[in-house]
Every structure is written in structure tokens, then in C-alpha cells.
Short mmCIF file of C-alpha atoms and ligand atoms in Angstrom, two decimals:
data_model
loop_
_atom_site.label_atom_id
_atom_site.label_comp_id
_atom_site.label_asym_id
_atom_site.label_seq_id
_atom_site.Cartn_x
_atom_site.Cartn_y
_atom_site.Cartn_z
CA UNK A 1 99.43 116.26 97.48
CA UNK A 2 103.46 114.17 97.28
CA UNK A 3 102.18 111.02 95.85
CA UNK A 4 105.05 108.32 95.94
CA UNK A 5 104.77 105.72 93.31
CA UNK A 6 106.66 102.84 93.62
CA UNK A 7 107.33 100.46 90.74
CA UNK A 8 106.83 103.84 88.76
CA UNK A 9 109.05 102.57 85.82
CA UNK A 10 107.12 99.45 84.99
CA UNK A 11 104.14 99.12 83.11
CA UNK A 12 101.10 100.27 85.14
CA UNK A 13 103.37 102.43 87.15
CA UNK A 14 104.70 104.29 84.43
CA UNK A 15 100.94 104.68 82.74
CA UNK A 16 99.83 105.87 86.29
CA UNK A 17 102.47 108.52 86.25
CA UNK A 18 101.34 109.78 82.52
CA UNK A 19 97.78 109.96 83.33
CA UNK A 20 98.39 111.23 86.78
CA UNK A 21 100.62 114.34 84.91
CA UNK A 22 97.79 114.97 83.00
CA UNK A 23 94.66 114.64 85.04
CA UNK A 24 95.80 115.62 88.49
CA UNK A 25 98.61 118.57 87.61
CA UNK A 26 98.21 119.57 91.37
CA UNK A 27 100.11 116.45 92.45
CA UNK A 28 103.86 115.95 92.89
CA UNK A 29 104.87 112.67 91.95
CA UNK A 30 107.51 110.64 93.38
CA UNK A 31 108.61 107.73 91.72
CA UNK A 32 110.61 104.58 93.14
CA UNK A 33 112.00 102.12 91.52
CA UNK A 34 114.76 99.35 91.23
CA UNK A 35 114.85 99.19 87.57
CA UNK A 36 115.04 95.29 87.23
CA UNK A 37 114.56 93.94 83.94
CA UNK A 38 110.87 95.05 83.78
CA UNK A 39 111.57 98.69 84.78
CA UNK A 40 112.15 101.24 82.06
CA UNK A 41 112.92 104.50 82.60
CA UNK A 42 112.02 105.39 79.02
CA UNK A 43 108.52 104.36 79.72
CA UNK A 44 108.30 107.71 81.85
CA UNK A 45 107.33 111.22 80.66
CA UNK A 46 110.32 113.13 80.13
CA UNK A 47 109.75 115.60 83.26
CA UNK A 48 107.20 116.48 85.40
CA UNK A 49 108.31 113.89 88.52
CA UNK A 50 111.00 113.12 90.88
CA UNK A 51 112.88 109.54 90.50
CA UNK A 52 114.70 107.71 92.98
CA UNK A 53 116.24 104.61 91.78
CA UNK A 54 115.63 102.37 94.98
CA UNK A 55 114.93 98.64 96.34
CA UNK A 56 112.08 98.47 98.27
CA UNK A 57 112.92 95.26 99.93
CA UNK A 58 116.28 96.87 101.28
CA UNK A 59 115.88 98.97 104.58
CA UNK A 60 117.49 102.34 103.95
CA UNK A 61 118.01 106.04 104.83
CA UNK A 62 117.09 107.23 101.31
CA UNK A 63 114.20 105.36 101.26
CA UNK A 64 112.79 106.53 104.64
CA UNK A 65 113.50 110.18 103.65
CA UNK A 66 111.25 109.81 100.56
CA UNK A 67 108.34 108.24 102.56
CA UNK A 68 108.64 110.71 104.98
CA UNK A 69 108.58 113.61 102.54
CA UNK A 70 105.12 112.35 101.19
CA UNK A 71 101.58 112.67 101.69
CA UNK A 72 100.34 108.95 99.99
CA UNK A 73 102.18 106.09 98.54
CA UNK A 74 100.64 103.99 95.88
CA UNK A 75 102.47 100.50 95.65
CA UNK A 76 102.91 99.04 92.34
CA UNK A 77 106.27 97.38 92.79
CA UNK A 78 106.55 93.78 92.15
CA UNK A 79 108.11 91.11 90.46
CA UNK A 80 105.11 90.51 88.07
CA UNK A 81 105.53 87.62 85.78
CA UNK A 82 104.04 84.21 86.79
CA UNK A 83 106.39 82.13 84.32
CA UNK A 84 109.09 83.88 85.84
CA UNK A 85 108.05 83.03 89.41
CA UNK A 86 107.68 79.14 88.41
CA UNK A 87 111.55 79.31 87.39
CA UNK A 88 112.96 81.25 90.66
CA UNK A 89 110.58 82.24 93.23
CA UNK A 90 112.74 83.90 95.33
CA UNK A 91 112.75 87.23 94.05
CA UNK A 92 109.21 87.51 94.02
CA UNK A 93 109.42 86.57 97.92
CA UNK A 94 111.64 89.37 98.39
CA UNK A 95 110.01 92.23 96.52
CA UNK A 96 106.38 91.58 96.53
CA UNK A 97 106.37 90.31 100.38
CA UNK A 98 109.49 91.81 101.76
CA UNK A 99 109.46 94.89 100.08
CA UNK A 100 105.63 95.60 100.97
CA UNK A 101 106.46 94.88 104.85
CA UNK A 102 109.11 97.56 104.32
CA UNK A 103 106.74 99.96 102.63
CA UNK A 104 104.02 99.43 105.36
CA UNK A 105 106.45 99.79 108.37
CA UNK A 106 107.59 103.01 106.59
CA UNK A 107 103.97 104.22 106.16
CA UNK A 108 103.05 103.46 109.62
CA UNK A 109 106.27 104.90 111.49
CA UNK A 110 105.40 108.33 109.61
CA UNK A 111 101.73 108.17 109.20
CA UNK A 112 100.88 107.86 105.41
CA UNK A 113 97.97 106.98 103.23
CA UNK A 114 99.01 103.84 101.52
CA UNK A 115 97.38 102.07 98.64
CA UNK A 116 98.35 98.91 97.96
CA UNK A 117 97.74 97.51 93.96
CA UNK A 118 97.30 93.84 93.94
CA UNK A 119 95.67 90.98 91.68
CA UNK A 120 92.64 88.79 90.92
CA UNK A 121 95.17 86.17 90.86
CA UNK A 122 95.09 85.65 94.57
CA UNK A 123 91.46 84.13 94.21
CA UNK A 124 92.70 81.07 92.25
CA UNK A 125 90.93 80.45 89.02
CA UNK A 126 87.29 79.72 88.09
CA UNK A 127 85.77 76.86 86.09
CA UNK A 128 85.96 77.46 82.12
CA UNK A 129 82.03 76.95 81.64
CA UNK A 130 80.63 78.91 84.78
CA UNK A 131 79.44 82.47 84.79
CA UNK A 132 80.77 83.17 88.40
CA UNK A 133 82.79 85.96 88.96
CA UNK A 134 85.45 86.79 92.16
CA UNK A 135 84.12 89.70 94.32
CA UNK A 136 85.24 90.89 97.15
CA UNK A 137 84.44 87.99 99.39
CA UNK A 138 85.82 85.38 97.48
CA UNK A 139 88.27 83.43 99.41
CA UNK A 140 91.97 83.45 98.72
CA UNK A 141 93.47 80.50 96.92
CA UNK A 142 96.70 81.47 94.54
CA UNK A 143 97.99 79.18 92.42
CA UNK A 144 101.69 80.25 91.52
CA UNK A 145 104.54 81.56 93.69
CA UNK A 146 103.86 84.73 92.01
CA UNK A 147 100.10 85.14 93.14
CA UNK A 148 100.76 83.34 96.58
CA UNK A 149 103.33 86.19 97.21
CA UNK A 150 100.77 88.96 96.29
CA UNK A 151 98.15 87.26 98.45
CA UNK A 152 100.65 87.22 101.13
CA UNK A 153 101.40 90.78 100.51
CA UNK A 154 97.78 91.78 100.90
CA UNK A 155 97.23 89.75 104.07
CA UNK A 156 99.96 91.92 105.73
CA UNK A 157 98.03 94.82 104.33
CA UNK A 158 94.95 93.70 106.27
CA UNK A 159 96.84 92.90 109.44
CA UNK A 160 98.86 96.71 109.26
CA UNK A 161 95.35 98.40 108.86
CA UNK A 162 93.56 96.32 111.97
CA UNK A 163 96.40 95.74 114.13
CA UNK A 164 98.04 99.43 113.47
CA UNK A 165 95.12 101.46 112.49
CA UNK A 166 97.12 102.06 108.91
CA UNK A 167 95.07 104.52 106.61
CA UNK A 168 95.37 101.85 103.64
CA UNK A 169 93.19 100.49 101.14
CA UNK A 170 93.77 97.40 98.56
CA UNK A 171 92.54 96.87 95.17
CA UNK A 172 92.79 93.78 92.81
CA UNK A 173 92.68 94.03 89.31
CA UNK A 174 92.37 91.63 86.38
CA UNK A 175 94.68 91.17 83.45
CA UNK A 176 95.64 94.73 81.98
CA UNK A 177 96.68 95.40 78.57
CA UNK A 178 97.88 98.90 76.80
CA UNK A 179 101.37 100.76 75.99
CA UNK A 180 104.76 100.05 77.66
CA UNK A 181 103.83 96.58 78.99
CA UNK A 182 106.88 93.93 78.79
CA UNK A 183 107.26 91.92 75.94
CA UNK A 184 107.30 88.90 77.94
CA UNK A 185 103.69 89.19 78.85
CA UNK A 186 101.00 87.85 76.11
CA UNK A 187 99.36 90.34 74.53
CA UNK A 188 102.85 92.58 73.86
CA UNK A 189 104.90 89.23 73.24
CA UNK A 190 102.39 88.07 70.49
CA UNK A 191 102.01 91.45 68.82
CA UNK A 192 105.52 91.66 68.36
CA UNK A 193 105.95 88.31 67.33
CA UNK A 194 103.79 88.88 64.56
CA UNK A 195 105.51 92.22 63.64
CA UNK A 196 109.03 90.16 63.47
CA UNK A 197 107.58 87.49 61.26
CA UNK A 198 106.84 84.50 63.70
CA UNK A 199 104.02 82.67 64.99
CA UNK A 200 102.15 83.82 67.83
CA UNK A 201 102.33 80.88 70.99
CA UNK A 202 99.40 79.45 72.88
CA UNK A 203 99.76 77.66 76.11
CA UNK A 204 98.01 74.38 76.14
CA UNK A 205 94.72 74.88 74.66
CA UNK A 206 94.86 78.22 74.42
CA UNK A 207 90.87 78.45 75.89
CA UNK A 208 92.14 79.82 79.34
CA UNK A 209 90.11 82.99 79.96
CA UNK A 210 91.32 86.00 80.97
CA UNK A 211 89.17 89.28 82.08
CA UNK A 212 91.22 92.46 80.10
CA UNK A 213 90.87 96.08 81.22
CA UNK A 214 92.76 98.83 79.76
CA UNK A 215 95.67 99.68 81.93
CA UNK A 216 94.21 103.59 81.88
CA UNK A 217 91.02 102.46 83.26
CA UNK A 218 93.08 100.12 86.24
CA UNK A 219 94.58 103.83 86.96
CA UNK A 220 91.55 105.77 86.77
CA UNK A 221 90.38 103.53 89.27
CA UNK A 222 93.22 103.62 91.65
CA UNK A 223 93.12 107.51 91.52
CA UNK A 224 89.41 107.17 92.46
CA UNK A 225 90.14 104.58 95.35
CA UNK A 226 92.84 106.99 96.57
CA UNK A 227 90.86 110.25 96.65
CA UNK A 228 87.47 108.92 97.76
CA UNK A 229 87.82 105.59 99.50
CA UNK A 230 87.98 105.28 103.53
CA UNK A 231 90.39 103.55 105.09
CA UNK A 232 90.66 99.67 105.26
CA UNK A 233 88.37 99.28 101.98
CA UNK A 234 88.85 96.78 99.54
CA UNK A 235 87.94 96.50 95.85
CA UNK A 236 88.01 94.42 92.69
CA UNK A 237 89.05 96.38 89.36
CA UNK A 238 87.58 94.59 86.07
CA UNK A 239 85.99 95.73 82.90
CA UNK A 240 83.88 92.88 81.77
CA UNK A 241 86.66 91.95 79.33
CA UNK A 242 86.60 88.32 79.33
CA UNK A 243 88.15 86.55 76.20
CA UNK A 244 90.01 83.37 75.91
CA UNK A 245 93.62 83.42 74.78
CA UNK A 246 92.87 82.08 71.58
CA UNK A 247 90.20 84.77 70.80
CA UNK A 248 92.91 87.44 71.47
CA UNK A 249 95.60 85.65 69.48
CA UNK A 250 93.23 85.44 66.41
CA UNK A 251 91.94 89.40 67.11
CA UNK A 252 96.01 90.01 66.78
CA UNK A 253 96.62 88.11 63.59
CA UNK A 254 93.66 89.39 61.58
CA UNK A 255 94.42 93.01 62.34
CA UNK A 256 97.98 92.46 61.49
CA UNK A 257 96.68 91.09 58.03
CA UNK A 258 97.79 87.41 58.90
CA UNK A 259 95.38 84.20 58.54
CA UNK A 260 93.50 83.69 62.13
CA UNK A 261 94.66 80.30 61.94
CA UNK A 262 98.21 81.23 62.08
CA UNK A 263 99.51 80.41 65.47
CA UNK A 264 101.12 77.41 67.22
CA UNK A 265 100.61 75.70 70.57
CA UNK A 266 103.34 75.02 73.07
CA UNK A 267 103.47 73.30 76.22
CA UNK A 268 101.10 74.44 78.69
CA UNK A 269 102.30 76.88 81.81
CA UNK A 270 102.45 74.45 84.98
CA UNK A 271 99.33 75.05 87.38
CA UNK A 272 97.85 77.08 84.42
CA UNK A 273 94.57 78.91 85.94
CA UNK A 274 91.98 78.54 83.57
CA UNK A 275 89.59 81.31 84.18
CA UNK A 276 89.53 85.17 85.46
CA UNK A 277 86.29 87.16 85.79
CA UNK A 278 85.84 89.79 88.17
CA UNK A 279 82.76 91.98 89.57
CA UNK A 280 83.24 95.27 89.84
CA UNK A 281 80.23 96.49 91.39
CA UNK A 282 81.01 97.41 94.68
CA UNK A 283 83.63 100.02 92.94
CA UNK A 284 81.12 101.03 90.25
CA UNK A 285 78.22 101.65 92.94
CA UNK A 286 80.04 103.18 96.29
CA UNK A 287 82.59 105.28 94.20
CA UNK A 288 80.98 105.72 90.96
CA UNK A 289 84.18 104.77 88.99
CA UNK A 290 83.57 103.32 85.27
CA UNK A 291 85.80 101.83 82.88
CA UNK A 292 86.35 104.61 79.49
CA UNK A 293 87.61 101.78 77.24
CA UNK A 294 84.60 99.63 76.82
CA UNK A 295 85.33 98.34 73.62
CA UNK A 296 87.91 95.65 73.83
CA UNK A 297 88.74 95.55 70.01
CA UNK A 298 89.72 99.29 69.74
CA UNK A 299 91.81 99.31 73.01
CA UNK A 300 93.79 96.43 71.16
CA UNK A 301 94.33 98.25 68.15
CA UNK A 302 95.45 101.26 69.79
CA UNK A 303 97.81 98.81 71.75
CA UNK A 304 99.22 97.22 68.21
CA UNK A 305 99.64 100.46 67.09
CA UNK A 306 101.53 101.57 69.74
CA UNK A 307 103.74 98.84 69.59
CA UNK A 308 104.43 99.06 65.88
CA UNK A 309 105.47 102.88 66.08
CA UNK A 310 107.86 102.24 69.41
CA UNK A 311 110.34 99.28 68.18
CA UNK A 312 113.37 100.87 70.01
CA UNK A 313 111.13 100.80 72.99
CA UNK A 314 110.89 96.86 72.98
CA UNK A 315 113.42 95.35 70.52
CA UNK A 316 116.59 94.94 73.36
CA UNK A 317 114.04 93.46 75.84
CA UNK A 318 112.15 91.15 73.35
CA UNK A 319 115.81 89.48 72.13
CA UNK A 320 116.55 88.70 76.09
CA UNK A 321 112.66 87.50 76.55
CA UNK A 322 112.75 85.30 73.44
CA UNK A 323 116.19 83.57 74.46
CA UNK A 324 115.01 82.98 77.90
CA UNK A 325 111.55 81.09 76.08
CA UNK A 326 113.89 79.27 73.78
CA UNK A 327 115.66 77.80 76.96
CA UNK A 328 112.31 77.04 78.48
CA UNK A 329 111.35 75.14 75.19
CA UNK A 330 108.65 77.97 74.55
P1 NAD B 1 105.68 95.59 85.89
O1 NAD B 1 106.66 94.10 86.16
O2 NAD B 1 105.55 95.95 84.70
O3 NAD B 1 106.43 96.38 86.67
C1 NAD B 1 107.02 96.36 88.28
C2 NAD B 1 108.15 97.49 88.34
O4 NAD B 1 108.52 97.01 89.87
C3 NAD B 1 109.19 97.44 87.82
O5 NAD B 1 109.44 99.12 87.03
C4 NAD B 1 110.28 96.81 88.40
O6 NAD B 1 111.80 97.54 88.16
C5 NAD B 1 109.48 97.61 89.89
N1 NAD B 1 110.31 96.61 91.02
C6 NAD B 1 110.61 94.93 91.19
N2 NAD B 1 110.92 94.95 92.49
C7 NAD B 1 111.20 96.25 92.78
C8 NAD B 1 111.93 96.37 94.15
N3 NAD B 1 112.51 95.47 94.93
N4 NAD B 1 112.06 97.42 94.53
C9 NAD B 1 111.84 98.51 93.65
N5 NAD B 1 111.14 98.70 92.35
C10 NAD B 1 110.80 97.51 91.85
O7 NAD B 1 104.41 95.12 86.53
P2 NAD B 1 103.02 95.46 86.12
O8 NAD B 1 102.55 94.54 85.40
O9 NAD B 1 103.62 96.91 86.22
O10 NAD B 1 102.36 95.48 87.78
C11 NAD B 1 102.19 96.52 88.69
C12 NAD B 1 101.92 95.76 89.78
O11 NAD B 1 100.33 95.54 89.35
C13 NAD B 1 102.23 94.69 90.55
O12 NAD B 1 101.73 94.86 92.08
C14 NAD B 1 101.38 93.57 90.02
O13 NAD B 1 101.04 92.66 90.74
C15 NAD B 1 100.07 94.49 89.78
N6 NAD B 1 98.96 94.04 88.85
C16 NAD B 1 99.25 93.70 87.67
C17 NAD B 1 98.58 93.30 86.82
C18 NAD B 1 98.83 93.02 85.25
O14 NAD B 1 97.92 92.65 84.19
N7 NAD B 1 100.10 93.36 84.85
C19 NAD B 1 97.25 93.25 87.34
C20 NAD B 1 96.60 93.20 88.44
C21 NAD B 1 97.86 93.70 89.22
O1 DAU B 2 95.31 88.58 86.30
C1 DAU B 2 96.08 89.53 86.81
C2 DAU B 2 97.06 89.27 86.39
O2 DAU B 2 97.31 89.21 84.93
C3 DAU B 2 98.66 89.99 86.73
O3 DAU B 2 98.42 89.85 88.06
C4 DAU B 2 99.75 89.57 86.23
O4 DAU B 2 100.97 90.39 87.05
C5 DAU B 2 99.95 89.70 84.76
O5 DAU B 2 101.41 89.28 84.44
C6 DAU B 2 98.98 88.49 84.76
O6 DAU B 2 99.27 86.91 84.75
P1 DAU B 2 98.76 85.92 83.71
O7 DAU B 2 99.42 85.03 83.90
O8 DAU B 2 97.39 86.01 83.54
O9 DAU B 2 99.47 87.27 82.16
P2 DAU B 2 100.29 86.66 80.77
O10 DAU B 2 100.42 87.77 80.07
O11 DAU B 2 101.50 86.00 81.84
O12 DAU B 2 99.55 85.69 80.39
C7 DAU B 2 98.12 85.49 79.98
C8 DAU B 2 97.49 84.13 79.14
O13 DAU B 2 98.36 84.18 78.52
C9 DAU B 2 97.88 83.13 80.40
O14 DAU B 2 96.56 82.09 80.41
C10 DAU B 2 99.17 82.48 79.77
C11 DAU B 2 98.72 82.64 78.30
N1 DAU B 2 99.98 82.95 77.24
C12 DAU B 2 101.06 83.60 78.00
C13 DAU B 2 102.30 83.99 76.92
C14 DAU B 2 103.49 85.05 77.69
C15 DAU B 2 100.35 82.40 76.33
O15 DAU B 2 99.12 81.05 76.03
N2 DAU B 2 101.25 82.37 75.48
C16 DAU B 2 102.41 82.96 75.96
O16 DAU B 2 103.47 83.63 75.18
#
């Protein structure tokens, strides 16, 4: 199978390429990436795949040829950071909505299998003190420019399935953690702050809850869906990893030999979602998927170790990112 991986130089896409090369050696992997600030070729393996630097939001012949040559598309490419979407929404509209539209049209024209990678943020948030979880029937109610652009892209995929019979599936996953995540995101930002001798920053109270899943578990679910699911199916991916942001920061501080209270509170994110939680029963019962990283603390230790050992991978991006946060007052 020739599999196009859009956004393959980003966090989840690059880890997907590593996993697929190891676990599906008979696949040919073709990466398409615009190499925005979030894309990094050093995240990819040294060899074993094809690479095309292309913007999915711009119609062009090379993009069409690459899509024409493949059997399936796994669509990760997107602008992915909520804070950036609040500052500057347009790139989110362009890459997430127009980019998905262009890919859908190419997949329709050339009859390709399409898997759309989306987020649990399309559902908005849950109450902090409830035990509710998102399911496949939870209504969409996105909060930020990022999550609304992803919700819009999901709607496009649903319409292409129903109106054009496109052989597509959608998955909505909770917060990923693991190696090769950009240092703008919560866990790598705090790990690298501590490694550089500064204090972690909690937005607002720090009592917001995220449902963490190791990136390899997200990607093993995507492979399962790609291989086993029927057209039009829709899955939530999660691994019961609910933690408050403060709990995560305390674990990181302790693990890096600091006092658990050595953090600061900073101004809250506008429209900050309170809690996400995923019920992945459908994925587990219909496709038999199970997460391999059931121990969040062990996964976090492995992630800390990766950032400790790969400073050259993150230090340039760290400088730029912290300058940007400084301008925002964080
Ligand atoms: P990321 O920001 O780390 O990577 C995104 C990649 O897409 C980058 O390599 C970037 O260069 C590329 N890209 C952006 N715009 C492009 C364009 N117009 N054309 C081609 N390439 C483009 O993001 P991530 O965290 O790896 O997320 C990947 C996907 O998974 C996204 O669709 C995101 O919505 C979804 N998702 C992420 C999480 C999470 O916790 N990170 C959870 C659920 C779903
Ligand atoms: O739920 C899936 C989503 O998870 C994905 O769709 C997004 O692409 C991904 O970025 C992530 O969104 P979040 O907004 O939840 O992730 P982020 O890492 O930005 O923040 C996680 C939580 O930590 C959130 O409650 C905000 C908070 N936070 C973040 C940063 C960067 C802090 O308290 N301090 C910080 O410095």
C-alpha cells in the first residue's frame, strides 16, 4: 500500500512515519508537508520514505500527481495550536479548512481511501466536576478558532462521504504527548522550561483537565482504522488519561528533581476549555484496539528523557517560542 501522510514532519505525523516503517514494512510512505514553523524534517527517520514539500491549501500539479500515485491518504496536516489561533486565525482557516477541501477533491477525483485526523476539541468542553465523557454522538460545539476550523474540516469530510461516496473515515483524539512535540505545547514547554532553569507556567487556576494519550497509541489506532474500518465510520480515540494541568506540572517538577510547588500562574487563555474526556468504547469493541501505554507516569518519564537527550532538536524553536509567549505576556 502506498500511503500519503500529510503533515508528516509535524509531531503526530512524524511519529506515525516512525511507527509505520517499523510495524508496516510493506507500506510505501509518502510524506507531504509545507514545513511551517511546526514542521521539522529532523523529526523524520533518515530514510525509508518519499518527501514532498507542498502546501495542501494550494492547488498544484505536483500535489495531484502525488495523490494520484497513492492508495490511501492519512491527513494530519493542520495548524494545531490554540494559542496561535487566538492571535492569528487565518492560517487555521487556510490549512485546516481550505487544505482539507483540496485534498478531499483530489481523493474524490482519483478514488482514494481517506482518513481524516481530527480532535476532541470539536465538542467544546465538559464540566470540571462531572464524570461525563465525549462519545461519537456528542454534538459539535467548538470554542476556539483552531477547534472550529477542525470542526469545519470534519463537516466537509462527512459531506464528501454522503454526497460523493468518498471512502473516508474520521477519528477525533484527545491530547497527545510523547517525543518530537513542538515546545509551544504544554508538556514539552514545561519540560524545557525546567531543563533551562525556569518555572513552569500554568494558565489561570491550572485545574483544567486534559485526557492524555501517548502519540504511539493515537497512531496505532489510526493504523487500525485505516486497515479495518468501513467507509463513513467515525471513532473517538482516548486512553483514560485524565489529569489536571497542575497534576502534570507537579509530576514533571518532581521527576526533574525540583520542588513540586516551583511553578507560576499566568494569565488564562481566552475561552479556555475546562475539561476533555474521551469514551473510546466504540474503537475498542468494534475494532479491538487497545492502548499500549496505560501508565501515564511511565510515558511521561520516557518523554522527559527524550527532551533531555535531544536538546539540539528543540533549542532553536524554544528561543523563538518563548519570545512569542513573552510578547503575549506569558
Ligand atoms: P503539528 O503542528 O505538530 O504538525 C502539523 C504539521 O502540518 C506540520 O509539520 C506542518 O508543517 C504541517 N502543515 C501545516 N499546514 C500545512 C499545509 N497547509 N500544507 C502542508 N502541511 C502543513 O500538529 P500535530 O500535533 O502533529 O497534529 C497533527 C494533527 O492531529 C492535526 O490535524 C491536529 O488537529 C490533530 N490532533 C492533534 C492532537 C494533539 O494533541 N497534538 C490531538 C488530536 C488531534
Ligand atoms: O485535545 C486535543 C488537542 O490538544 C489538539 O487538538 C491540539 O492540537 C493540541 O494542541 C491540544 O490542545 P490544548 O489546547 O489542550 O493543548 P496545549 O498543549 O496548548 O495546552 C494543554 C493545556 O495546558 C491547556 O489547558 C492549556 C494549558 N497550558 C498550556 C501552555 C502552553 C498551560 O497551562 N500553560 C502553558 O504554558
